[in-house]
Coordinates of C-alpha atoms and ligand atoms in Angstrom, one line a residue:
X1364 CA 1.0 134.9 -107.1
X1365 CA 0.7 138.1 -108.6
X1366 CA 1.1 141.3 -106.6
X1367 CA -1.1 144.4 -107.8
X1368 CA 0.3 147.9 -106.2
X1369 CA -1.6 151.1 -105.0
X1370 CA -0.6 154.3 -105.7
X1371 CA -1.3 157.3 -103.7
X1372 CA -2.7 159.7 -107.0
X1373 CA -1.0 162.8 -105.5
X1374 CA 2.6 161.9 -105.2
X1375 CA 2.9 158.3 -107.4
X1376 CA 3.9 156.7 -104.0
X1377 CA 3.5 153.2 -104.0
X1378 CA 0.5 152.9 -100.8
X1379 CA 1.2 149.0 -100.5
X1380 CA 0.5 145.9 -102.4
X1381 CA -2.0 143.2 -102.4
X1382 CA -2.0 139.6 -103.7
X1383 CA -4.3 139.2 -106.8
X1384 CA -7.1 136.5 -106.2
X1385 CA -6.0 134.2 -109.2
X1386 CA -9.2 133.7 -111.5
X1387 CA -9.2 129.7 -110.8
X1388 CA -8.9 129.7 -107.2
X1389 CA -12.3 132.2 -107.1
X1390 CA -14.6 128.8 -107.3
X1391 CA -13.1 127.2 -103.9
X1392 CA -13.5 131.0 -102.2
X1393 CA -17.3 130.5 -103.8
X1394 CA -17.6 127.1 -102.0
X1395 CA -16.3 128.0 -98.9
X1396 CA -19.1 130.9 -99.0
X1397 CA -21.5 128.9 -99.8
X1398 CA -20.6 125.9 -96.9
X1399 CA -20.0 129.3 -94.3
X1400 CA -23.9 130.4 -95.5
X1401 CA -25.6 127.4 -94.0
X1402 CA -24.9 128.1 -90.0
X1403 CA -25.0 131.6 -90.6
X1404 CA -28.6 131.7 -91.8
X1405 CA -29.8 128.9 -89.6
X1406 CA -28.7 131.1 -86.5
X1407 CA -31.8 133.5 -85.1
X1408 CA -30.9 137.3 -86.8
X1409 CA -31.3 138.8 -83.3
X1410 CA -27.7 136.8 -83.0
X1411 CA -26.1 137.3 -86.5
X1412 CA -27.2 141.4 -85.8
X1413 CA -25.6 140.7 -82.2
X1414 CA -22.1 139.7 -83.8
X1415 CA -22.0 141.9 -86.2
X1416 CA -23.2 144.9 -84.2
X1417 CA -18.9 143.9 -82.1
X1418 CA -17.5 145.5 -84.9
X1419 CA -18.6 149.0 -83.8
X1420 CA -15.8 148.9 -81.9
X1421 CA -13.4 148.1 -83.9
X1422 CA -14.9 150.4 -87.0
X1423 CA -14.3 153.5 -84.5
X1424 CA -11.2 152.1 -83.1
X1425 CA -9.7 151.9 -86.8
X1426 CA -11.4 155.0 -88.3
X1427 CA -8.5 157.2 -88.5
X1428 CA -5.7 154.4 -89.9
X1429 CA -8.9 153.7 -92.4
X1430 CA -9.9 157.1 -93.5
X1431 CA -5.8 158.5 -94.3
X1432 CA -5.5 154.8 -96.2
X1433 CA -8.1 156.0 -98.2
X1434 CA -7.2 159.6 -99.1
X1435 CA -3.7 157.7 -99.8
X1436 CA -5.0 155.0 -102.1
X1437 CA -7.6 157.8 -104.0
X1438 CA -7.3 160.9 -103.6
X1439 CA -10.0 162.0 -101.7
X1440 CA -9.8 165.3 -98.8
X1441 CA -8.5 163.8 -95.7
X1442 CA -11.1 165.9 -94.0
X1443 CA -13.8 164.5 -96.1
X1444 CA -12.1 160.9 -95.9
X1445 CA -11.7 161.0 -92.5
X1446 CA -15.8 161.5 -92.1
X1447 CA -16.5 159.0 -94.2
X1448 CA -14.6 156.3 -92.2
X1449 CA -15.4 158.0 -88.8
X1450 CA -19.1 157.9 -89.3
X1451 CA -19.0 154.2 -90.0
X1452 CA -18.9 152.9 -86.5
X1453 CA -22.5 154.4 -85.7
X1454 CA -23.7 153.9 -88.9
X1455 CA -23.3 150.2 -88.7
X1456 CA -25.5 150.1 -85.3
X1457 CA -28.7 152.4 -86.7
X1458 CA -28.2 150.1 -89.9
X1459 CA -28.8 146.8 -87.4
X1460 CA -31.6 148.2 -85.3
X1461 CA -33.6 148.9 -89.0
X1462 CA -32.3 145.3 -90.0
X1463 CA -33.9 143.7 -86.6
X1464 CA -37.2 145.4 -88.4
X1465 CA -36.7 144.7 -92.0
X1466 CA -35.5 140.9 -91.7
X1467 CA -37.7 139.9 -89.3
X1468 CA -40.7 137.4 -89.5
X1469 CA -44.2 138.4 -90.1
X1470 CA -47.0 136.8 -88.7
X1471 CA -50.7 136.8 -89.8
X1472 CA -53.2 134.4 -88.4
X1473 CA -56.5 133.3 -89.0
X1474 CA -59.0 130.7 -87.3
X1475 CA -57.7 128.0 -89.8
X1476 CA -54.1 128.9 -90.3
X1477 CA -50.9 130.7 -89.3
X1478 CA -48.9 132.3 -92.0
X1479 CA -45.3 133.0 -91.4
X1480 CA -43.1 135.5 -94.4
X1481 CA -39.7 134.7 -93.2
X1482 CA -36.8 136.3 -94.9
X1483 CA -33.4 134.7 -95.6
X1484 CA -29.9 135.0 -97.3
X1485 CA -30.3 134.0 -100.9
X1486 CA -27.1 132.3 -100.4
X1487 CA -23.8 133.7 -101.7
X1488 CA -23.3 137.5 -102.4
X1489 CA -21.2 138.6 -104.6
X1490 CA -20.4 142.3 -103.4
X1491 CA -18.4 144.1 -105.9
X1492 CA -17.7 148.0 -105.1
X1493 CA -15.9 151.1 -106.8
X1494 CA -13.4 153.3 -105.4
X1495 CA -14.9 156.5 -104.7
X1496 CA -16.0 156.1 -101.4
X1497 CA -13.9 153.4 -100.6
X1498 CA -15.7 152.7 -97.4
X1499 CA -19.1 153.9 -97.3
X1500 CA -19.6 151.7 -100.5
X1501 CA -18.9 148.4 -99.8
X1502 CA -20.5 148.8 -96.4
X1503 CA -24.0 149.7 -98.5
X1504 CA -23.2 146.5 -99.9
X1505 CA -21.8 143.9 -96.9
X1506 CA -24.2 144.7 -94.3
X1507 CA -27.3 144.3 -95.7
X1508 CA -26.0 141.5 -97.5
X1509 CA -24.7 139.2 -94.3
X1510 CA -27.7 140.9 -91.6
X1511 CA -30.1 139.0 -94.2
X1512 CA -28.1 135.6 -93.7
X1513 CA -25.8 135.9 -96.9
X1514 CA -22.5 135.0 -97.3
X1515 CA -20.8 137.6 -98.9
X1516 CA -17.8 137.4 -101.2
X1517 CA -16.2 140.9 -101.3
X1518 CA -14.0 142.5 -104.2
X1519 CA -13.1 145.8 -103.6
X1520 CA -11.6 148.1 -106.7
X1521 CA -8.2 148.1 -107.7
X1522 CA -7.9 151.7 -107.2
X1523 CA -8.5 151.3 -103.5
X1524 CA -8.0 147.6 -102.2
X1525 CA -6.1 148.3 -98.8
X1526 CA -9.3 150.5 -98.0
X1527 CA -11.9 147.9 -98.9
X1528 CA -9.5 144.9 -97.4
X1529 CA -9.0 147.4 -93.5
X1530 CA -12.8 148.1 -94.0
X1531 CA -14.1 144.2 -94.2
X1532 CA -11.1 143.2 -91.7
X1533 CA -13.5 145.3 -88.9
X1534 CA -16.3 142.5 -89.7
X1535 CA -13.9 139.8 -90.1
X1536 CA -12.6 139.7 -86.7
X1537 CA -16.0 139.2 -85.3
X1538 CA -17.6 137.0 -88.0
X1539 CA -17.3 133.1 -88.1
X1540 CA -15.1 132.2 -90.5
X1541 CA -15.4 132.5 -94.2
X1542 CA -18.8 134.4 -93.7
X1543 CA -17.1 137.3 -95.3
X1544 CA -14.0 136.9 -97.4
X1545 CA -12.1 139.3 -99.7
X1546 CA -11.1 138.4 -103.6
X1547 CA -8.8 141.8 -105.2
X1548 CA -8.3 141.7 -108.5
X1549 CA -9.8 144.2 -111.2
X1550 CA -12.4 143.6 -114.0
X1551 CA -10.8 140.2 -114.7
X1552 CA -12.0 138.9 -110.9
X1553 CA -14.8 141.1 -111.2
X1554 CA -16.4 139.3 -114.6
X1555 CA -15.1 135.7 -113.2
X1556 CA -16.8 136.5 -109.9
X1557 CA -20.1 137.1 -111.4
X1558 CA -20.2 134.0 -113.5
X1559 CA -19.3 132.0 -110.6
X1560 CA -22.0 130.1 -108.8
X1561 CA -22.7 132.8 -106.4
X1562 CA -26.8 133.7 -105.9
X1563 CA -27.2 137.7 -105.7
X1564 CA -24.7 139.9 -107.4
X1565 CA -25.1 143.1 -105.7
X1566 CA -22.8 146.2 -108.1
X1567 CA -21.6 149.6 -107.5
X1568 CA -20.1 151.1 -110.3
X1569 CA -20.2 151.8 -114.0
X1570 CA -23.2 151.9 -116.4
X1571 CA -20.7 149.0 -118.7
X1572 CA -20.0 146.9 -116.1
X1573 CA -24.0 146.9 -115.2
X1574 CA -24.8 146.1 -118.6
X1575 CA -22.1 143.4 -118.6
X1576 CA -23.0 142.1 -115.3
X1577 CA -26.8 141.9 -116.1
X1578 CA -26.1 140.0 -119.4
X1579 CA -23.8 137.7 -117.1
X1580 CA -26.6 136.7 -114.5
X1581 CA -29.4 136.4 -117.1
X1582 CA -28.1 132.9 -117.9
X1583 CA -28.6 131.4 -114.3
X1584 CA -31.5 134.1 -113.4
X1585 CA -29.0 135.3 -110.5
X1586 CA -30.3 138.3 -108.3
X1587 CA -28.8 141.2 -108.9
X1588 CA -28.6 145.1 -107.5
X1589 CA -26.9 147.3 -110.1
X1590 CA -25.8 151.0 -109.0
X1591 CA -24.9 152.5 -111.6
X1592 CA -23.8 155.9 -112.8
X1593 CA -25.5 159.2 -113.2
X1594 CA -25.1 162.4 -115.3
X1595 CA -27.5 164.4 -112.5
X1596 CA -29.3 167.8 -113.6
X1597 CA -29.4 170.5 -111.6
X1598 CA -32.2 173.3 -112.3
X1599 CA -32.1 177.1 -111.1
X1600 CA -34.9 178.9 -112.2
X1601 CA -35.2 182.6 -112.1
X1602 CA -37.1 183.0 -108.7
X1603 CA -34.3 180.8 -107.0
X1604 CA -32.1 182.2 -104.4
X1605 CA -28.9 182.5 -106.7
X1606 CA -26.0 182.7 -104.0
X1607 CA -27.5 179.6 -102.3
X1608 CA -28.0 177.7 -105.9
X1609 CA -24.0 179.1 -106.7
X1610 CA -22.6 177.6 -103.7
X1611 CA -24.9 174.3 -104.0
X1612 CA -23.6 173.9 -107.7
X1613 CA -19.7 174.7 -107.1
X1614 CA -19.6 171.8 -104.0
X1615 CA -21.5 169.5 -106.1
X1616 CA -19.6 169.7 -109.1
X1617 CA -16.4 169.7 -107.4
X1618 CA -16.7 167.4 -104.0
X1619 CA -14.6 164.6 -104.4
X1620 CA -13.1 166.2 -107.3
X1621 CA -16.6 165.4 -109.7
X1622 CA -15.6 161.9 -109.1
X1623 CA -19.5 161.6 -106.8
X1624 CA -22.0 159.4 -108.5
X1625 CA -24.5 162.1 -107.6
X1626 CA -22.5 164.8 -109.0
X1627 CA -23.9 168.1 -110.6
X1628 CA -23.1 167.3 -114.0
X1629 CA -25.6 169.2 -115.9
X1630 CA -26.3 172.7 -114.8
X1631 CA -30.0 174.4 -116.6
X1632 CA -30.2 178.1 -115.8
X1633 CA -33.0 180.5 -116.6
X1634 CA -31.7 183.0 -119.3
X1635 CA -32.8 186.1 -116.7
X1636 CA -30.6 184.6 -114.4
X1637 CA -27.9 183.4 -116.6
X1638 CA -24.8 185.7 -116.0
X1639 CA -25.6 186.7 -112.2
X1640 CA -25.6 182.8 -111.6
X1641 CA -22.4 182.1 -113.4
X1642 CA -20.5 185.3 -112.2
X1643 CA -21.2 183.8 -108.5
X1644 CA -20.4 180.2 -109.8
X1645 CA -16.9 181.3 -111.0
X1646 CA -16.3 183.4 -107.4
X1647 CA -17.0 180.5 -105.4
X1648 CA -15.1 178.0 -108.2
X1649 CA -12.0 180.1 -107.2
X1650 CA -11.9 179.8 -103.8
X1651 CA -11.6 176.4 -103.9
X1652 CA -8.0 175.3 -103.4
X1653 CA -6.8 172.3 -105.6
X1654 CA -4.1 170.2 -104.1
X1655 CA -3.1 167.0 -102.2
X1656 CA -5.5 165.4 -99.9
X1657 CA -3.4 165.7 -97.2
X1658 CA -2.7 169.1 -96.8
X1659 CA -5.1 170.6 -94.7
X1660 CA -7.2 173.1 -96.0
X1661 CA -7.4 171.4 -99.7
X1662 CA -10.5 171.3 -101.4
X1663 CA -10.4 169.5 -104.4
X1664 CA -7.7 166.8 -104.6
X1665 CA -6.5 165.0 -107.6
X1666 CA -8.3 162.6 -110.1
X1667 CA -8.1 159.2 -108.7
X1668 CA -5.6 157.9 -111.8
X1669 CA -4.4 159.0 -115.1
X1670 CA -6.9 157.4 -117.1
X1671 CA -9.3 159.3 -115.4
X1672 CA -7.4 162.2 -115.7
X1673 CA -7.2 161.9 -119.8
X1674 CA -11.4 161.4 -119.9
X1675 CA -12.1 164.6 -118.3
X1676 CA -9.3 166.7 -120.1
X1677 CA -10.7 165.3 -123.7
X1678 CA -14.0 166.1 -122.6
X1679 CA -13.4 169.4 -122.0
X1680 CA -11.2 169.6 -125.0
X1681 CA -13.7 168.4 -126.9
X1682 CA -16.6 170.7 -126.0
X1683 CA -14.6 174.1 -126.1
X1684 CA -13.8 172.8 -130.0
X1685 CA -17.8 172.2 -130.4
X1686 CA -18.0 176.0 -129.3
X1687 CA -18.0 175.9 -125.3
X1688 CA -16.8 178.7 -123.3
X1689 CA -14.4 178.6 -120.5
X1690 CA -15.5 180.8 -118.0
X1691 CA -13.3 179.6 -115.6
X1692 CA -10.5 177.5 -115.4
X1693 CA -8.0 176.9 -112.3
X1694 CA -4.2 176.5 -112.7
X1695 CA -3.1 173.1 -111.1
X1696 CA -3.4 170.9 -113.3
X1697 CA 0.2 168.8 -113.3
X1698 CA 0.2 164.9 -112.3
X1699 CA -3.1 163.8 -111.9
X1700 CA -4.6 167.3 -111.1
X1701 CA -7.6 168.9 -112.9
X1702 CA -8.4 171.9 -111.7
X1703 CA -12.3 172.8 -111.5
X1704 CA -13.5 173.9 -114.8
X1705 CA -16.9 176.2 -115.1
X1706 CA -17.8 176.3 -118.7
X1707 CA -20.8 178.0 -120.3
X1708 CA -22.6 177.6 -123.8
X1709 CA -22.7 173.9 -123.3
X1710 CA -25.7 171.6 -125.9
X1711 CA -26.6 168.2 -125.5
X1712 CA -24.7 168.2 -128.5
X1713 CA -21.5 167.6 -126.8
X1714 CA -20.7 164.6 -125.3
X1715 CA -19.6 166.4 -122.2
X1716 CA -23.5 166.7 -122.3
X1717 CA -24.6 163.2 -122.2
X1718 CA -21.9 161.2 -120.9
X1719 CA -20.7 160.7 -117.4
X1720 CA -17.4 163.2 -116.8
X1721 CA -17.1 161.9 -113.3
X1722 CA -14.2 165.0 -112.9
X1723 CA -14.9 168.4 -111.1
X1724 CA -16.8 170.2 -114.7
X1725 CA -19.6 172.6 -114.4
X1726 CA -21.6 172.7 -117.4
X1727 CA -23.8 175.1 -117.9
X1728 CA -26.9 175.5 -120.2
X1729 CA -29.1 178.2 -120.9
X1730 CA -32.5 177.6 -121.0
X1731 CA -35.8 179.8 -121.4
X1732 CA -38.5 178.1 -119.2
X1733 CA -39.6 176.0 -116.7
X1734 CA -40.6 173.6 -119.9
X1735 CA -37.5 173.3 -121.4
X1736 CA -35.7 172.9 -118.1
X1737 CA -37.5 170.1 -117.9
X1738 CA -37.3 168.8 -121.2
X1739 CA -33.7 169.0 -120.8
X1740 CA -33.0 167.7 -117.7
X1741 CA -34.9 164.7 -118.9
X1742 CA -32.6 164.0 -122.1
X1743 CA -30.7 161.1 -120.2
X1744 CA -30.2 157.1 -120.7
X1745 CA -29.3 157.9 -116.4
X1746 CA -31.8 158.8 -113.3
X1747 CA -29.9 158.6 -110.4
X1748 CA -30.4 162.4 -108.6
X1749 CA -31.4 165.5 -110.0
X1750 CA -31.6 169.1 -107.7
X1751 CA -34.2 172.4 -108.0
X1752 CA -33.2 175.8 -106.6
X1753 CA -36.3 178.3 -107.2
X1754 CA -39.5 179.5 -105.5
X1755 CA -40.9 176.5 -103.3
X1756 CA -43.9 175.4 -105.0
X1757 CA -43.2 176.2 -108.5
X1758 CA -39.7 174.1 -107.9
X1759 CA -41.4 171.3 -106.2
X1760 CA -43.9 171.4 -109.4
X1761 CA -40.8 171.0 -111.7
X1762 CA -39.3 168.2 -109.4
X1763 CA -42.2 166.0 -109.9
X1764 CA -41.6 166.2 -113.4
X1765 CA -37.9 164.7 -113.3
X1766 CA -37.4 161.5 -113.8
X1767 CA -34.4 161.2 -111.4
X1768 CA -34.6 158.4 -108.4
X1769 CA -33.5 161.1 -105.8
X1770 CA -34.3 164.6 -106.3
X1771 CA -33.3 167.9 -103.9
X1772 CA -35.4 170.6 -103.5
X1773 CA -33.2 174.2 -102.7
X1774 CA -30.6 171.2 -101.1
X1775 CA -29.1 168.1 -101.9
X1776 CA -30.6 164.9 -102.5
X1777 CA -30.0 164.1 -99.2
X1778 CA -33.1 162.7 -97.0
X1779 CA -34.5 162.9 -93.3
X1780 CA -34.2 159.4 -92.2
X1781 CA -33.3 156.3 -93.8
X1782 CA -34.6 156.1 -97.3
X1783 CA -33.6 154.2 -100.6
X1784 CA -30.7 154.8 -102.4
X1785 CA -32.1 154.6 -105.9
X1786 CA -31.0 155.3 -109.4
X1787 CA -34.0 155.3 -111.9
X1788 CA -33.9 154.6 -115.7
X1789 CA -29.9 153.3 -116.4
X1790 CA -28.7 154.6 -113.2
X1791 CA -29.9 151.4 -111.4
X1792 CA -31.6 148.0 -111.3
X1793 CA -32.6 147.4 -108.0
X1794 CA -31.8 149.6 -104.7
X1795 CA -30.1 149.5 -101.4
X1796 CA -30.8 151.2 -98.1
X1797 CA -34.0 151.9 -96.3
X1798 CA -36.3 149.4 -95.1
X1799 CA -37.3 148.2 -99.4
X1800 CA -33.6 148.4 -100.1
X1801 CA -32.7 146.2 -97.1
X1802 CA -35.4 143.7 -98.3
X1803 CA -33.9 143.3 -101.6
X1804 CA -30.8 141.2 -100.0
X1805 CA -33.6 139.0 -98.8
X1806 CA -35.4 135.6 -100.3
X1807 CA -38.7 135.8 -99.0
X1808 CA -40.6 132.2 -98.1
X1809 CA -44.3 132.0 -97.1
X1810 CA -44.6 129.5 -95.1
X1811 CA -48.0 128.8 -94.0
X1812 CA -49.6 125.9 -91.3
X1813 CA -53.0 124.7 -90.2
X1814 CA -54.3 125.0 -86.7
Ligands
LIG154 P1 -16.1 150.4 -112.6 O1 -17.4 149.9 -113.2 O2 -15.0 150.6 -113.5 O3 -15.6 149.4 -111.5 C1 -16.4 149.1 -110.3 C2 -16.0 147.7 -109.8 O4 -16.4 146.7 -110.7 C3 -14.5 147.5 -109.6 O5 -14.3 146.8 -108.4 C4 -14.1 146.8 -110.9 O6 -12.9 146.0 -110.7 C5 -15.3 145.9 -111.1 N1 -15.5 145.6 -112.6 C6 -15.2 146.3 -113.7 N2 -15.7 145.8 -114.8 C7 -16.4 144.7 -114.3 C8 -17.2 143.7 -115.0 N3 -17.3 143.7 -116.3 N4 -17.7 142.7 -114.3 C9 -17.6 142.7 -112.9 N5 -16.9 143.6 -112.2 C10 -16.3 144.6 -112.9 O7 -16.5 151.7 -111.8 P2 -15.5 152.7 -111.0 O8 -14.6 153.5 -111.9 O9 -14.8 151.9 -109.9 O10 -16.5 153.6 -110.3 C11 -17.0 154.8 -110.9 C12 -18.4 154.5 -111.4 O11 -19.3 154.1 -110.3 C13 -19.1 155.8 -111.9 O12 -19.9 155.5 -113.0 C14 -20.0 156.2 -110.8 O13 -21.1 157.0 -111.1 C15 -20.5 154.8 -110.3 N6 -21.0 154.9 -108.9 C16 -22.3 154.7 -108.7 C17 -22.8 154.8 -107.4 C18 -24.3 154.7 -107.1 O14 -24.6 154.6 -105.9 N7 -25.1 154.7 -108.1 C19 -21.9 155.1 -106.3 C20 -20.6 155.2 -106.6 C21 -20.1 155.1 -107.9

């Protein structure tokens, strides 16, 4: 059996090990799935919700071992870690009280009929998850996935597979067995996973592996619910509030160390506004203190690997040589450390421009208009989110005009209540969350009788 090792990104620490699922045993974990899937969807969803709604417990209960094994395997702000596991415990029971709604029968009857739309578990599902958010991503994933009657075949990434193994244990202790199982590997388990017979292949991760993966289910039409990444604009015009659209921009370049799929990537700033918006970028850039994950008081912790280190560094490279600017740069950046980076005079004609960085960059563009803002912001294969700062109305008007899947207005893409989570364009095929993305785990059957 082969052992695969995590390392803690800060120190090189070895975190723990896991045993690699080997490629050939992945068709027996695929039968067992699928035998596991028969009882589970044949029992009433008032009762599957009713199990999996134990787990509560055990999600706070574990929280804190969960959330400092995750700032251990990637990196992350123990703070920022720590919410991310703590929140999953109440999370998980307003997720089942919107299930009880979205999975649940409708009836509509007539004098000559009764017509039933019941919704079950396609079968197997194949839930494969990156390492970012290490928790808060596979569970976008598993829950849907089993609430609908699915089995669900689990691999968490290789950069954090004690997180994703502590996070599924929760619902393993209160699940029948084999209703939820765990394969590790890497992108070896992860491509023989998704040719395996499982029914809906539901992704988190790269725009590649989407491709890849979508090419893979074509041949057997398998479902599937891609992800993927993003390269998200943010606009400031020139009636915005500039400290608020300063502040906005430095956390969302630099949370997580860049490494958020709804990162600012792209930054558009009106040329009246220009230097007053990066002098307050670079000011609030500065404060932010770069360091393990941890310590308390870090902001920005390290890249989650090497590899990912060497992407963002050539990136950078790369653009100051096509004539960027470096209007900021911090001084940690040893190991797997990159300090945040503000740079200025950036053109789509860098690559730091167009593709994914997925490290703590702010690029910033000068633009003349609300038009070319716009135009711009557009200039994307991706569509996953997208942010305004400016007068209400007029940045509303520009809003509308992106063609992002979630888009902030003066704030974060973040919505009031439960909504989709939705890429547009490359970002995504598919969604999650909300009562549609719930749905989408779902087969829907019509079943219709005579009176
Ligand atoms: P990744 O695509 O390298 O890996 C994601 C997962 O897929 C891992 O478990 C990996 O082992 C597996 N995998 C890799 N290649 C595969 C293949 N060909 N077939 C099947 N499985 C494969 O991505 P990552 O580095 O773990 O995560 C970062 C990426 O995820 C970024 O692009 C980021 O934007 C994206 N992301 C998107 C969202 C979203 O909601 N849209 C959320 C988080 C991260």
């Amino acid at each position: 059996m082969t052992q695969m090792q995590s390392i803690d990104p800060a120190t090189g620490d070895v975190v723990g090990t896991v045993t690699v699922t080997p490629t050939d045993a992945i068709p027996a974990v695929v039968t067992r799935a699928r035998a596991a899937h028969v009882a589970w969807n044949a029992r009433p969803l008032t009762e599957r919700l009713a199990l999996m709604r134990k787990a509560s417990a055990l999600f706070a209960e574990r929280a804190a071992d969960i959330g400092l094994l995750g700032t251990r395997e990637m990196g992350k702000p123990l703070r920022e870690m720590a919410g991310e596991a703590s929140g999953i415990a109440e999370l998980l029971l307003s997720d089942l009280d919107e299930m009880a709604t979205a999975f649940a029968d409708d009836v509509q009857v007539n004098e000559r009929a009764r017509t039933t739309v019941h919704r079950d578990g396609f079968g197997v599902a194949l839930c494969i998850a990156p390492w970012n958010f290490p928790v808060l991503m596979p569970h976008t994933q598993i829950i849907p996935a089993l609430a609908a009657g699915n089995a669900v075949v689990f691999k968490p990434s290789e950069r954090s597979p004690l997180t994703g193994a502590a996070y599924a244990q929760c619902l393993i202790d209160v699940l029948p067995p084999d209703v939820l199982q765990v394969v590790h590997g890497d992108g070896e388990q992860g491509r023989a996973l998704v040719t395996s017979d499982v029914d809906l292949i539901v992704f988190t991760g790269s725009r590649a592996a989407g491709v890849h993966i979508l090419e893979a289910a074509s041949g057997s039409l398998k479902r599937v619910i891609l992800e993927l990444g993003g390269k998200d604009p943010l606009v400031v015009l020139d009636d915005a509030d500039l400290d608020a659209a300063a502040t906005f921009a430095a956390r969302n370049s630099f949370r997580n160390a860049g490494q958020v799929c709804v990162s600012t990537e792209r930054i558009y700033v009106q040329d009246g506004v220009h230097d007053a918006f990066v002098d307050r970028l670079v000011a609030v850039t500065r404060d932010m203190t770069v360091g393990d994950g941890k310590v308390e008081g870090t902001r920005v912790g390290p890249m989650v690997d090497g590899r990912q280190k060497a992407h963002v560094t050539a990136q950078v490279d790369q653009a100051v040589q096509l004539g960027a600017t470096v209007a900021y740069r911090g001084d940690k950046n040893d190991g797997n450390y990159v300090s945040p980076v503000v740079l200025t005079n950036v053109s789509h004609a860098m690559p730091i421009a167009m593709d994914e960085t997925f490290g703590p960059v702010a690029c910033v563009i000068r633009v003349d208009d609300d038009a070319q803002a716009v135009a711009l912001a557009n200039d994307t294969p991706y569509g996953l989110g997208a942010v305004v700062f400016g007068g209400a109305d007029r940045a509303r008007g520009v809003a509308r005009q992106l063609t992002a899947g979630m888009i902030g207005v003066n704030q974060g893409i973040g919505s009031v209540g439960s909504t989709p989570w939705v890429g547009a364009r490359q970002s995504g095929h598919g969604f999650h969350s909300g009562m549609e993305g719930h749905r989408q785990f779902a087969q829907v059957r019509v079943l219709t009788e005579r009176l």
